[in-house]
Amino acid sequence: RQAAFRTDLSVLLDQVGGGKESLSFMKRRIRRLAPQWATAANRLGAKLGQRWRDQKKILIHVGFLTEESGDVFSPKVLKGGPLGEMVQWADILTALHVLGHNLKISMSVKELQGIMLKVVFNRGSCPLTGPLPFDLIYTDYHGLQQMKQHMGLSLKKHKCHIRVIDTFGTEPAYNHEEYATLHGYRTNWGYWNLNARQYMTMFPHTPDNSFMGFVSEELNETEKRSIQQNKVNNMAVVYGKEASMWKGKDSFLEILHKYMEVHGTVYYETQRPPEVPAFVKNHGLLPQHELQQLLRKAKLFIGFGFPYEGPAPLEAIANGCIFLQPKFQPPHSSLNHEFFRGKPTSREVFSQHPYAEEYIGRPYVMTVDYNNSLEFDSAVKEIMRTKVEPYLPYEYTCEGMLERVHAYIQNQDFCVPEPPWPPLSSLRLLVSQEGQSCVEACQSAGFICEPAHFRFVNNKEALRGLEVQCEVVDSEINHILPAFSVMRRECSLQREPLLFSCAGHSPKYRRLCPCRDFLRGQVALCRDCL
Ligand code: U2F
């Protein structure tokens, strides 16, 4: 069947159910952004014209909100706990619904079992042994574990249909069970032996994974103009809804307060948290739409290092603020920071919000060394002088997210060995420097690493084409391959396709890197990808 765009979200809102604060938060968000999604659906509809879109049967099982996973998130929704994951799931549900797919949604193991039982009843076929009644399954690491328990071996058989929503991403070396175990990449999460592109992240962290994202506020021209007229040049909002995020930040707050009125949205029960200085105007945790109003007036949104990589800086910039954040030197990673420890990635994080730094940058984002109080001081002064317009990268608009999810759903196929998407026309073969990853090598040439293209460059012809001097060409299981050592004139190809990795690097090796072009503002897609 052909999928038809939907602009009415009432069926979706009924499907999400209720009771828990996390679900109420998601429903409020879905309702609030409904007009924005409707406009986006119409625009994307016009852009795609008469193109056929398959309607898919999709199961969505949100594992981290189930009681069985411990659900630590729901009780903290109104108390300053993380909301980023709920923002993203609300937007994923909306995007799939708006694109016109057939959704079954489960937020508890009981619902999951109910859905599976209904399938048995309606079709007379058992999901444990028969064909999978879904084209796609969106879940997370908790959900994956639960589905393994309840579907047993059949999950393995249907693995290629799964998509795992994974905020910070999973690199191939951590995902391959045997390799991870043998080489010290074993963590709490990885080792599912999926194709690494089946993990979908919140920001485009490593191109080894697919970038799912979420959306932010969009403003029309009238709103943009009125925001610019009503900006209060000396008003700052601090990023951090939990008091602990303010701990030890007094000296920066003092400097900031020399120039600006400082606002906060820190959760508190009865008394002002001691971490928040008396001169700060604390509004308490605000509902999302009230936070947006506050950001519309403010000139500066300032981060103190935590939380990492959340949605709020994008919302601030979309509402015309400049985001000031600390540089991390040395970078934070799973090797040296508690928060990242045990996460299946060795990505190094060079600032609180690398996406804001690398993809948005000045004048909207200023990343400075907070240990240097002069630098900090002059950044604040510069921000007060600088005029910016509200800005939102296309990939974080509703239309951008719909376009990307549409492209994935219609084209990404992990069930066939040689999928034709992304098209080969987008491939640009490059060689990395020694010690450089393919993420960096492609980036420095204005491209992005495309793991789907490794299979085209993992051969002798590619080495010959590059005029690499190889005395031997062998094939091994190692996540930095294909690569060669100049010194030793050794060339190695990759024997395990699951270990094709953009992220890997090694000091002695130059890597063969399959890069591709990308659309401006939509890094997930190449020029011929749509
Ligand atoms: C990130 O999670 P957080 O929830 O801490 O991320 P934030 O950037 O603070 O923002 C989440 C949402 O909270 C909303 C705001 C954002 O959409 O509109 N909000 C609000 O409704 N009221 C307020 O007063 C203040 C903010 C990240 F997303 C997670 O993946 C990580 O686990 C976490 C830790 O790094 O950081």
Coordinates of C-alpha atoms and ligand atoms in Angstrom, one line a residue:
R1 CA 0.0 0.0 0.0
Q2 CA 0.9 3.6 -0.6
A3 CA 1.6 5.7 2.4
A4 CA -0.3 9.0 2.7
F5 CA 0.8 12.0 4.8
R6 CA -1.2 12.6 7.9
T7 CA -1.6 16.0 9.5
D8 CA -4.1 15.0 12.2
L9 CA -2.3 13.7 15.2
S10 CA -5.3 12.6 17.3
V11 CA -5.0 8.9 16.5
L12 CA -1.3 9.0 17.5
L13 CA -2.1 10.8 20.8
D14 CA -4.6 8.0 21.6
Q15 CA -2.0 5.4 20.8
V16 CA 0.6 6.9 23.2
G17 CA -1.7 6.1 26.2
G18 CA -1.2 7.9 29.5
G19 CA -0.7 7.9 33.2
K20 CA 3.0 8.4 33.5
E21 CA 4.6 11.8 33.5
S22 CA 6.9 10.8 30.7
L23 CA 4.0 10.0 28.5
S24 CA 2.2 13.2 29.4
F25 CA 5.4 15.2 28.6
M26 CA 5.6 13.5 25.2
K27 CA 1.9 14.1 24.5
R28 CA 2.1 17.8 25.4
R29 CA 5.1 18.1 23.0
I30 CA 3.3 16.3 20.2
R31 CA 0.3 18.6 20.6
R32 CA 2.3 21.7 20.8
L33 CA 4.3 21.0 17.7
A34 CA 1.4 19.7 15.7
P35 CA 0.9 22.8 13.4
Q36 CA 4.6 22.7 12.6
W37 CA 4.5 19.1 11.6
A38 CA 1.4 19.7 9.4
T39 CA 3.1 22.5 7.5
A40 CA 6.2 20.3 7.1
A41 CA 4.2 17.4 5.8
N42 CA 2.6 19.6 3.1
R43 CA 6.0 20.9 2.0
L44 CA 7.6 17.5 1.8
G45 CA 4.6 16.2 0.0
A46 CA 5.0 18.9 -2.6
K47 CA 8.7 18.3 -2.9
L48 CA 8.3 14.5 -3.4
G49 CA 5.5 15.0 -5.9
Q50 CA 3.8 11.8 -7.0
R51 CA 6.6 9.5 -5.8
W52 CA 5.4 6.1 -4.5
R53 CA 6.0 5.6 -0.8
D54 CA 5.4 2.1 0.7
Q55 CA 3.3 2.1 3.8
K56 CA 5.3 0.0 6.3
K57 CA 4.0 -1.9 9.3
I58 CA 6.1 -0.7 12.2
L59 CA 6.4 -1.8 15.8
I60 CA 7.7 0.7 18.2
H61 CA 8.8 -0.6 21.6
V62 CA 10.2 2.1 23.9
G63 CA 12.2 0.0 26.3
F64 CA 13.6 2.6 28.6
L65 CA 10.1 3.7 29.7
T66 CA 9.1 0.2 30.7
E67 CA 8.8 -0.8 34.4
E68 CA 10.9 -3.9 33.7
S69 CA 13.9 -1.7 32.7
G70 CA 13.5 0.2 36.0
D71 CA 12.2 3.3 34.3
V72 CA 14.3 5.8 36.2
F73 CA 13.2 8.6 33.8
S74 CA 9.5 9.0 34.4
P75 CA 9.6 9.9 38.1
K76 CA 12.1 12.7 37.3
V77 CA 10.3 14.4 34.4
L78 CA 9.0 17.2 36.7
K79 CA 12.2 17.2 38.8
G80 CA 14.9 18.3 36.5
G81 CA 15.8 14.8 35.2
P82 CA 16.7 14.1 31.5
L83 CA 14.1 15.0 28.9
G84 CA 16.2 14.7 25.8
E85 CA 15.3 11.1 25.2
M86 CA 11.6 11.8 25.6
V87 CA 11.9 14.7 23.2
Q88 CA 13.4 12.4 20.6
W89 CA 10.9 9.6 21.0
A90 CA 8.0 12.0 20.8
D91 CA 9.4 13.3 17.5
I92 CA 10.2 9.8 16.1
L93 CA 6.6 8.7 16.8
T94 CA 5.2 11.9 15.2
A95 CA 7.5 11.6 12.2
L96 CA 6.5 8.0 11.6
H97 CA 2.8 8.8 12.0
V98 CA 2.9 11.9 9.8
L99 CA 4.7 9.9 7.1
G100 CA 1.6 7.7 7.0
H101 CA 2.9 4.4 8.3
N102 CA 1.0 1.8 10.2
L103 CA 2.1 1.9 13.8
K104 CA 1.8 -0.4 16.8
I105 CA 3.2 1.3 19.9
S106 CA 4.3 -0.3 23.1
M107 CA 5.7 1.3 26.2
S108 CA 5.5 -1.7 28.5
V109 CA 6.4 -5.4 28.2
K110 CA 2.7 -6.2 28.7
E111 CA 1.8 -4.1 25.7
L112 CA 4.5 -5.8 23.7
Q113 CA 3.2 -9.2 24.6
G114 CA -0.4 -8.1 23.8
I115 CA 0.7 -6.9 20.3
M116 CA 2.5 -10.2 19.7
L117 CA -0.6 -12.2 20.8
K118 CA -2.9 -10.3 18.6
V119 CA -0.7 -11.1 15.7
V120 CA -1.0 -14.8 16.5
F121 CA -4.7 -14.5 16.8
N122 CA -5.4 -12.5 13.7
R123 CA -3.0 -14.3 11.4
G124 CA -3.0 -17.7 12.9
S125 CA 0.8 -17.5 12.6
C126 CA 3.2 -17.5 15.4
P127 CA 5.7 -14.5 15.5
L128 CA 8.2 -16.8 17.1
T129 CA 8.4 -19.1 14.2
G130 CA 6.5 -17.6 11.3
P131 CA 7.4 -14.5 9.2
L132 CA 7.8 -11.3 11.1
P133 CA 4.5 -9.3 11.0
F134 CA 6.4 -6.0 10.9
D135 CA 8.6 -4.4 8.2
L136 CA 10.4 -2.4 10.8
I137 CA 10.9 -2.4 14.6
Y138 CA 12.1 0.7 16.4
T139 CA 13.3 0.1 19.9
D140 CA 16.3 0.9 22.2
Y141 CA 18.9 -1.2 24.0
H142 CA 16.5 -2.0 26.9
G143 CA 13.8 -2.9 24.4
L144 CA 16.2 -5.1 22.5
Q145 CA 16.9 -7.1 25.6
Q146 CA 13.2 -7.5 26.4
M147 CA 12.4 -8.6 22.9
K148 CA 15.2 -11.1 23.1
Q149 CA 13.6 -12.5 26.2
H150 CA 10.1 -12.6 24.8
M151 CA 10.8 -13.6 21.2
G152 CA 13.8 -15.8 21.8
L153 CA 15.7 -17.0 18.7
S154 CA 13.3 -15.5 16.2
L155 CA 14.7 -12.1 17.1
K156 CA 18.0 -13.2 15.6
K157 CA 16.2 -14.3 12.4
H158 CA 14.5 -11.0 12.1
K159 CA 17.4 -8.9 13.2
C160 CA 17.7 -6.9 9.9
H161 CA 14.4 -5.2 10.5
I162 CA 15.5 -3.7 13.8
R163 CA 16.4 -0.1 14.4
V164 CA 17.9 0.9 17.8
I165 CA 17.5 4.4 19.0
D166 CA 20.8 5.0 20.7
T167 CA 21.5 8.6 21.9
F168 CA 25.3 8.6 21.9
G169 CA 25.9 5.9 19.3
T170 CA 27.7 2.5 19.1
E171 CA 30.9 2.1 17.1
P172 CA 31.4 -1.1 15.1
A173 CA 34.3 -2.4 17.3
Y174 CA 31.9 -2.4 20.3
N175 CA 29.0 -4.0 18.4
H176 CA 30.8 -7.1 17.2
E177 CA 30.5 -9.5 20.0
E178 CA 33.5 -11.7 19.5
Y179 CA 35.8 -8.8 18.5
A180 CA 34.7 -6.6 21.4
T181 CA 35.3 -9.4 23.8
L182 CA 38.8 -10.3 22.4
H183 CA 40.0 -6.7 22.1
G184 CA 38.6 -4.9 25.2
Y185 CA 35.6 -3.2 23.6
R186 CA 33.1 -5.0 25.7
T187 CA 30.6 -2.6 27.5
N188 CA 27.2 -2.8 29.1
W189 CA 25.5 -2.1 25.8
G190 CA 27.1 -3.2 22.6
Y191 CA 27.7 -6.7 21.1
W192 CA 24.5 -7.2 19.3
N193 CA 26.2 -7.9 16.0
L194 CA 23.9 -5.5 14.1
N195 CA 24.9 -3.5 11.1
A196 CA 26.2 -0.4 12.9
R197 CA 23.9 1.8 10.7
Q198 CA 20.9 0.1 12.5
Y199 CA 21.8 2.2 15.5
M200 CA 20.3 5.6 15.2
T201 CA 21.6 8.6 17.2
M202 CA 20.4 11.9 18.5
F203 CA 23.1 14.0 16.7
P204 CA 25.3 13.0 13.7
H205 CA 28.1 11.7 16.0
T206 CA 29.8 9.0 14.0
P207 CA 28.7 8.3 10.5
D208 CA 29.0 4.6 11.4
N209 CA 25.5 5.0 12.8
S210 CA 22.5 6.5 11.2
F211 CA 21.5 10.0 12.3
M212 CA 17.9 10.0 13.5
G213 CA 17.8 13.4 15.4
F214 CA 14.7 15.2 16.6
V215 CA 13.1 18.6 15.9
S216 CA 13.2 22.1 17.4
E217 CA 11.0 25.1 17.4
E218 CA 10.5 26.8 14.0
L219 CA 9.7 30.5 13.7
N220 CA 8.0 32.4 10.9
E221 CA 9.3 35.7 9.6
T222 CA 7.0 37.8 11.8
E223 CA 8.0 35.9 14.9
K224 CA 11.7 36.2 14.0
R225 CA 11.3 40.0 13.6
S226 CA 9.5 40.4 16.9
I227 CA 12.1 38.3 18.7
Q228 CA 14.9 40.5 17.4
Q229 CA 13.1 43.6 18.4
N230 CA 12.4 42.3 21.9
K231 CA 15.8 40.8 22.7
V232 CA 17.2 41.9 26.1
N233 CA 20.9 42.4 25.4
N234 CA 22.0 41.8 29.0
M235 CA 19.8 38.7 29.8
A236 CA 21.4 35.3 30.1
V237 CA 19.8 31.9 30.8
V238 CA 21.9 29.2 32.3
Y239 CA 21.7 25.7 30.8
G240 CA 21.0 23.2 33.6
K241 CA 17.7 22.2 35.1
E242 CA 19.3 20.2 37.9
A243 CA 21.1 21.9 40.8
S244 CA 24.1 19.6 40.6
M245 CA 24.9 21.0 37.2
W246 CA 25.6 24.4 38.9
K247 CA 28.0 23.0 41.4
G248 CA 31.4 24.8 41.6
K249 CA 30.4 27.3 38.9
D250 CA 30.3 30.4 41.2
S251 CA 33.3 32.1 39.7
F252 CA 31.9 32.1 36.1
L253 CA 28.5 33.1 37.4
E254 CA 30.1 36.1 39.2
I255 CA 31.8 37.2 36.0
L256 CA 28.6 36.8 34.0
H257 CA 26.7 38.7 36.6
K258 CA 29.1 41.7 36.2
Y259 CA 27.5 42.3 32.8
M260 CA 24.2 40.4 32.7
E261 CA 21.1 39.5 34.5
V262 CA 21.3 35.8 35.1
H263 CA 18.2 33.5 34.8
G264 CA 17.9 29.8 35.6
T265 CA 15.3 27.1 35.2
V266 CA 16.5 24.9 38.1
Y267 CA 14.1 22.4 39.7
Y268 CA 13.5 23.0 43.4
E269 CA 11.1 21.7 46.0
T270 CA 10.6 24.4 48.6
Q271 CA 13.9 26.3 48.9
R272 CA 16.4 27.7 46.5
P273 CA 19.1 25.1 45.9
P274 CA 22.3 26.2 47.6
E275 CA 24.2 25.7 44.3
V276 CA 22.3 28.6 42.7
P277 CA 23.6 32.0 43.8
A278 CA 21.1 34.6 45.2
F279 CA 21.5 37.0 42.3
V280 CA 20.2 34.4 39.9
K281 CA 16.5 34.7 39.0
N282 CA 15.4 31.1 39.2
H283 CA 12.1 30.3 37.4
G284 CA 12.1 26.7 38.6
L285 CA 11.7 23.9 35.9
L286 CA 9.4 25.4 33.2
P287 CA 7.1 23.6 30.8
Q288 CA 8.7 23.5 27.4
H289 CA 6.6 26.3 25.9
E290 CA 7.4 28.7 28.8
L291 CA 11.1 27.9 28.4
Q292 CA 10.9 28.9 24.8
Q293 CA 9.3 32.2 25.8
L294 CA 12.2 32.9 28.2
L295 CA 14.7 32.0 25.5
R296 CA 13.0 34.5 23.1
K297 CA 13.9 37.3 25.4
A298 CA 17.4 36.2 26.4
K299 CA 20.6 37.0 24.5
L300 CA 22.8 34.4 25.9
F301 CA 22.3 30.7 26.7
I302 CA 25.3 29.5 28.7
G303 CA 26.5 25.9 29.4
F304 CA 28.8 24.8 32.2
G305 CA 29.8 21.5 30.8
F306 CA 26.9 19.2 31.6
P307 CA 24.4 17.9 30.3
Y308 CA 26.3 16.7 27.2
E309 CA 24.7 17.0 23.8
G310 CA 21.1 17.8 24.7
P311 CA 18.3 19.5 22.7
A312 CA 18.3 22.7 24.7
P313 CA 21.1 24.6 22.9
L314 CA 19.4 24.1 19.5
E315 CA 16.2 25.4 21.0
A316 CA 18.1 28.5 22.3
I317 CA 19.7 29.2 19.0
A318 CA 16.4 28.7 17.2
N319 CA 15.0 31.4 19.5
G320 CA 17.7 33.9 18.7
C321 CA 20.2 33.2 21.6
I322 CA 23.9 32.8 21.3
F323 CA 25.2 29.6 23.0
L324 CA 28.4 29.9 25.0
Q325 CA 30.0 26.7 26.1
P326 CA 33.2 25.3 27.5
K327 CA 35.9 23.7 25.4
F328 CA 37.2 20.4 26.8
Q329 CA 40.9 20.0 26.7
P330 CA 41.7 17.1 27.1
P331 CA 38.5 15.8 25.4
H332 CA 36.0 13.8 27.4
S333 CA 35.4 10.2 26.5
S334 CA 34.5 6.8 27.8
L335 CA 38.1 6.4 28.8
N336 CA 38.3 9.4 31.2
H337 CA 34.8 10.5 32.2
E338 CA 32.2 8.8 34.4
F339 CA 29.2 9.8 32.3
F340 CA 30.6 8.2 29.1
R341 CA 32.1 5.2 30.8
G342 CA 30.6 1.9 29.6
K343 CA 29.1 3.6 26.5
P344 CA 29.9 1.6 23.4
T345 CA 32.0 4.4 21.7
S346 CA 35.5 5.8 22.1
R347 CA 34.4 9.1 20.5
E348 CA 36.2 12.1 22.0
V349 CA 34.0 15.0 23.0
F350 CA 35.8 18.3 22.6
S351 CA 33.1 20.6 24.0
Q352 CA 29.8 20.3 25.8
H353 CA 27.9 20.3 22.5
P354 CA 30.1 19.2 19.6
Y355 CA 27.3 19.5 17.1
A356 CA 26.7 23.1 18.1
E357 CA 30.5 23.8 17.7
E358 CA 31.1 22.0 14.5
Y359 CA 27.9 22.2 12.5
I360 CA 26.6 25.6 13.7
G361 CA 29.6 27.6 15.0
R362 CA 30.1 31.3 15.2
P363 CA 28.3 33.7 15.5
Y364 CA 25.6 31.4 17.0
V365 CA 27.9 29.3 19.1
M366 CA 31.1 30.3 21.0
T367 CA 33.3 27.6 22.4
V368 CA 35.9 28.9 24.8
D369 CA 38.4 27.9 27.5
Y370 CA 36.6 28.6 30.7
N371 CA 39.8 28.2 32.7
N372 CA 40.9 31.4 31.1
S373 CA 38.8 34.0 32.8
L374 CA 40.0 36.7 30.3
E375 CA 38.8 34.7 27.4
F376 CA 35.5 34.0 29.2
D377 CA 35.0 37.6 30.1
S378 CA 35.6 38.9 26.5
A379 CA 33.3 36.2 25.1
V380 CA 30.5 37.5 27.2
K381 CA 31.1 41.1 26.1
E382 CA 31.3 40.0 22.5
I383 CA 28.0 38.2 22.8
M384 CA 26.3 41.3 24.1
R385 CA 27.5 43.3 21.1
T386 CA 26.7 40.6 18.5
K387 CA 23.4 40.5 16.7
V388 CA 22.1 37.2 15.4
E389 CA 18.9 36.0 13.8
P390 CA 17.1 32.9 15.1
Y391 CA 18.7 29.9 13.4
L392 CA 17.8 26.3 13.0
P393 CA 19.7 23.8 10.8
Y394 CA 17.4 22.2 8.2
E395 CA 18.0 18.7 9.6
Y396 CA 16.4 19.8 12.9
T397 CA 13.3 21.2 11.3
C398 CA 10.2 19.0 11.0
E399 CA 10.5 18.9 7.2
G400 CA 14.2 18.0 7.5
M401 CA 13.4 15.1 9.9
L402 CA 10.5 13.9 7.8
E403 CA 12.7 13.9 4.7
R404 CA 15.5 12.0 6.4
V405 CA 13.2 9.4 8.0
H406 CA 11.3 9.0 4.7
A407 CA 14.6 8.3 2.9
Y408 CA 15.7 5.8 5.5
I409 CA 12.4 4.0 5.5
Q410 CA 12.1 3.7 1.8
N411 CA 15.8 2.9 1.0
Q412 CA 17.8 1.6 4.0
D413 CA 17.7 -2.2 3.7
F414 CA 19.8 -4.4 6.0
C415 CA 18.2 -7.6 4.9
V416 CA 20.0 -7.9 1.5
P417 CA 23.7 -8.3 1.2
E418 CA 24.3 -5.6 -1.4
P419 CA 21.7 -2.8 -1.0
P420 CA 21.8 -0.1 -3.8
W421 CA 21.4 2.8 -1.3
P422 CA 23.1 5.2 -0.8
P423 CA 23.9 5.3 -4.5
L424 CA 27.4 4.6 -5.6
S425 CA 27.5 7.9 -7.5
S426 CA 28.1 9.6 -4.1
L427 CA 31.4 7.7 -3.4
R428 CA 34.7 9.6 -3.2
L429 CA 37.7 7.4 -2.2
L430 CA 40.3 9.1 0.0
V431 CA 43.3 7.9 2.0
S432 CA 43.7 9.0 5.6
Q433 CA 46.9 10.2 7.2
E434 CA 48.6 7.9 9.7
G435 CA 46.6 7.9 12.9
Q436 CA 43.7 9.6 11.3
S437 CA 40.2 8.1 11.3
C438 CA 38.0 8.1 8.2
V439 CA 35.6 10.4 10.0
E440 CA 38.3 13.0 10.1
A441 CA 39.8 12.2 6.7
C442 CA 36.5 12.7 4.9
Q443 CA 35.6 15.7 6.9
S444 CA 38.8 17.5 6.1
A445 CA 38.0 17.2 2.4
G446 CA 34.4 18.5 2.8
F447 CA 32.8 15.0 2.7
I448 CA 31.4 12.6 5.2
C449 CA 32.5 9.0 5.7
E450 CA 29.9 6.5 4.3
P451 CA 30.3 3.0 5.9
A452 CA 27.9 1.5 3.3
H453 CA 30.6 2.2 0.7
F454 CA 33.4 0.3 2.4
R455 CA 32.5 -2.8 0.4
F456 CA 33.4 -1.0 -2.8
V457 CA 36.9 0.0 -1.6
N458 CA 37.8 -3.2 0.2
N459 CA 39.7 -4.7 -2.7
K460 CA 43.0 -4.9 -4.5
E461 CA 41.7 -2.7 -7.4
A462 CA 41.2 0.2 -5.0
L463 CA 44.7 -0.2 -3.7
R464 CA 46.1 -0.4 -7.2
G465 CA 44.1 2.7 -8.2
L466 CA 45.6 4.6 -5.4
E467 CA 49.1 3.4 -6.5
V468 CA 49.8 2.0 -3.0
Q469 CA 53.0 0.0 -2.8
C470 CA 52.0 -3.3 -1.3
E471 CA 54.5 -6.2 -0.9
V472 CA 51.7 -8.3 0.5
V473 CA 48.0 -8.0 0.5
D474 CA 46.3 -10.0 3.2
S475 CA 42.9 -9.9 4.8
E476 CA 42.2 -9.7 8.5
I477 CA 39.6 -9.0 11.1
N478 CA 40.3 -5.6 12.4
H479 CA 38.2 -2.5 12.5
I480 CA 40.8 -0.2 11.0
L481 CA 40.8 -2.1 7.7
P482 CA 41.1 -1.7 4.8
A483 CA 44.4 0.1 5.4
F484 CA 48.1 0.0 4.6
S485 CA 51.4 0.6 6.3
V486 CA 53.7 2.8 4.3
M487 CA 56.8 1.8 6.3
R488 CA 56.3 -1.9 6.0
R489 CA 54.6 -1.9 2.6
E490 CA 51.9 -4.0 4.0
C491 CA 48.3 -3.8 2.8
S492 CA 45.3 -5.4 4.6
L493 CA 41.7 -5.9 3.6
Q494 CA 38.8 -6.4 5.9
R495 CA 37.4 -9.9 6.3
E496 CA 34.4 -9.0 8.6
P497 CA 32.0 -6.6 7.0
L498 CA 30.4 -5.8 10.4
L499 CA 33.7 -4.2 11.4
F500 CA 33.8 -1.7 8.6
S501 CA 34.3 1.4 10.7
C502 CA 34.6 5.1 10.0
A503 CA 35.7 5.7 13.5
G504 CA 38.7 3.5 13.8
H505 CA 42.3 4.8 13.6
S506 CA 45.8 3.5 14.2
P507 CA 49.1 5.4 14.4
K508 CA 50.9 3.1 11.9
Y509 CA 48.2 2.8 9.3
R510 CA 46.8 4.9 6.5
R511 CA 43.2 3.9 5.9
L512 CA 41.1 3.6 2.8
C513 CA 38.2 5.9 3.4
P514 CA 34.9 5.7 1.5
C515 CA 33.6 9.3 1.7
R516 CA 30.4 10.7 0.1
D517 CA 28.9 14.1 -0.6
F518 CA 26.0 15.4 1.5
L519 CA 23.2 17.9 1.2
R520 CA 23.8 21.2 3.0
G521 CA 21.9 21.1 6.2
Q522 CA 21.1 17.4 5.8
V523 CA 24.3 15.5 6.4
A524 CA 22.5 12.1 6.5
L525 CA 21.7 12.3 2.8
C526 CA 23.8 12.5 -0.4
R527 CA 22.8 14.5 -3.5
D528 CA 21.3 11.6 -5.3
C529 CA 19.9 10.0 -2.1
L530 CA 16.4 11.3 -2.4
Ligands
U2F1 C1 20.6 15.5 27.6 O1 19.3 15.5 28.3 P1 18.7 16.7 29.0 O2 17.2 16.4 29.1 O3 19.4 17.0 30.2 O4 18.8 17.8 27.8 P2 18.4 19.3 27.8 O5 19.2 19.9 26.7 O6 18.5 19.9 29.1 O7 16.9 19.5 27.3 C2 15.9 18.6 27.3 C3 14.6 19.3 27.1 O8 14.2 19.9 28.4 C4 13.4 20.9 28.1 C5 14.0 21.6 26.9 C6 14.6 20.4 26.1 O9 13.8 20.1 25.0 O10 13.0 22.3 26.2 N1 13.3 21.8 29.3 C7 12.1 22.1 29.8 O11 11.1 21.6 29.4 N2 12.0 23.0 30.9 C8 13.1 23.5 31.4 O12 13.0 24.3 32.4 C9 14.4 23.2 30.9 C10 14.5 22.4 29.8 C11 20.5 14.6 26.4 F1 19.4 14.9 25.6 C12 20.4 13.2 26.9 O13 20.5 12.3 25.8 C13 21.5 12.9 27.9 O14 21.3 11.7 28.5 C14 21.7 14.0 29.0 C15 22.9 13.9 29.7 O15 24.0 14.2 28.9 O16 21.7 15.3 28.4

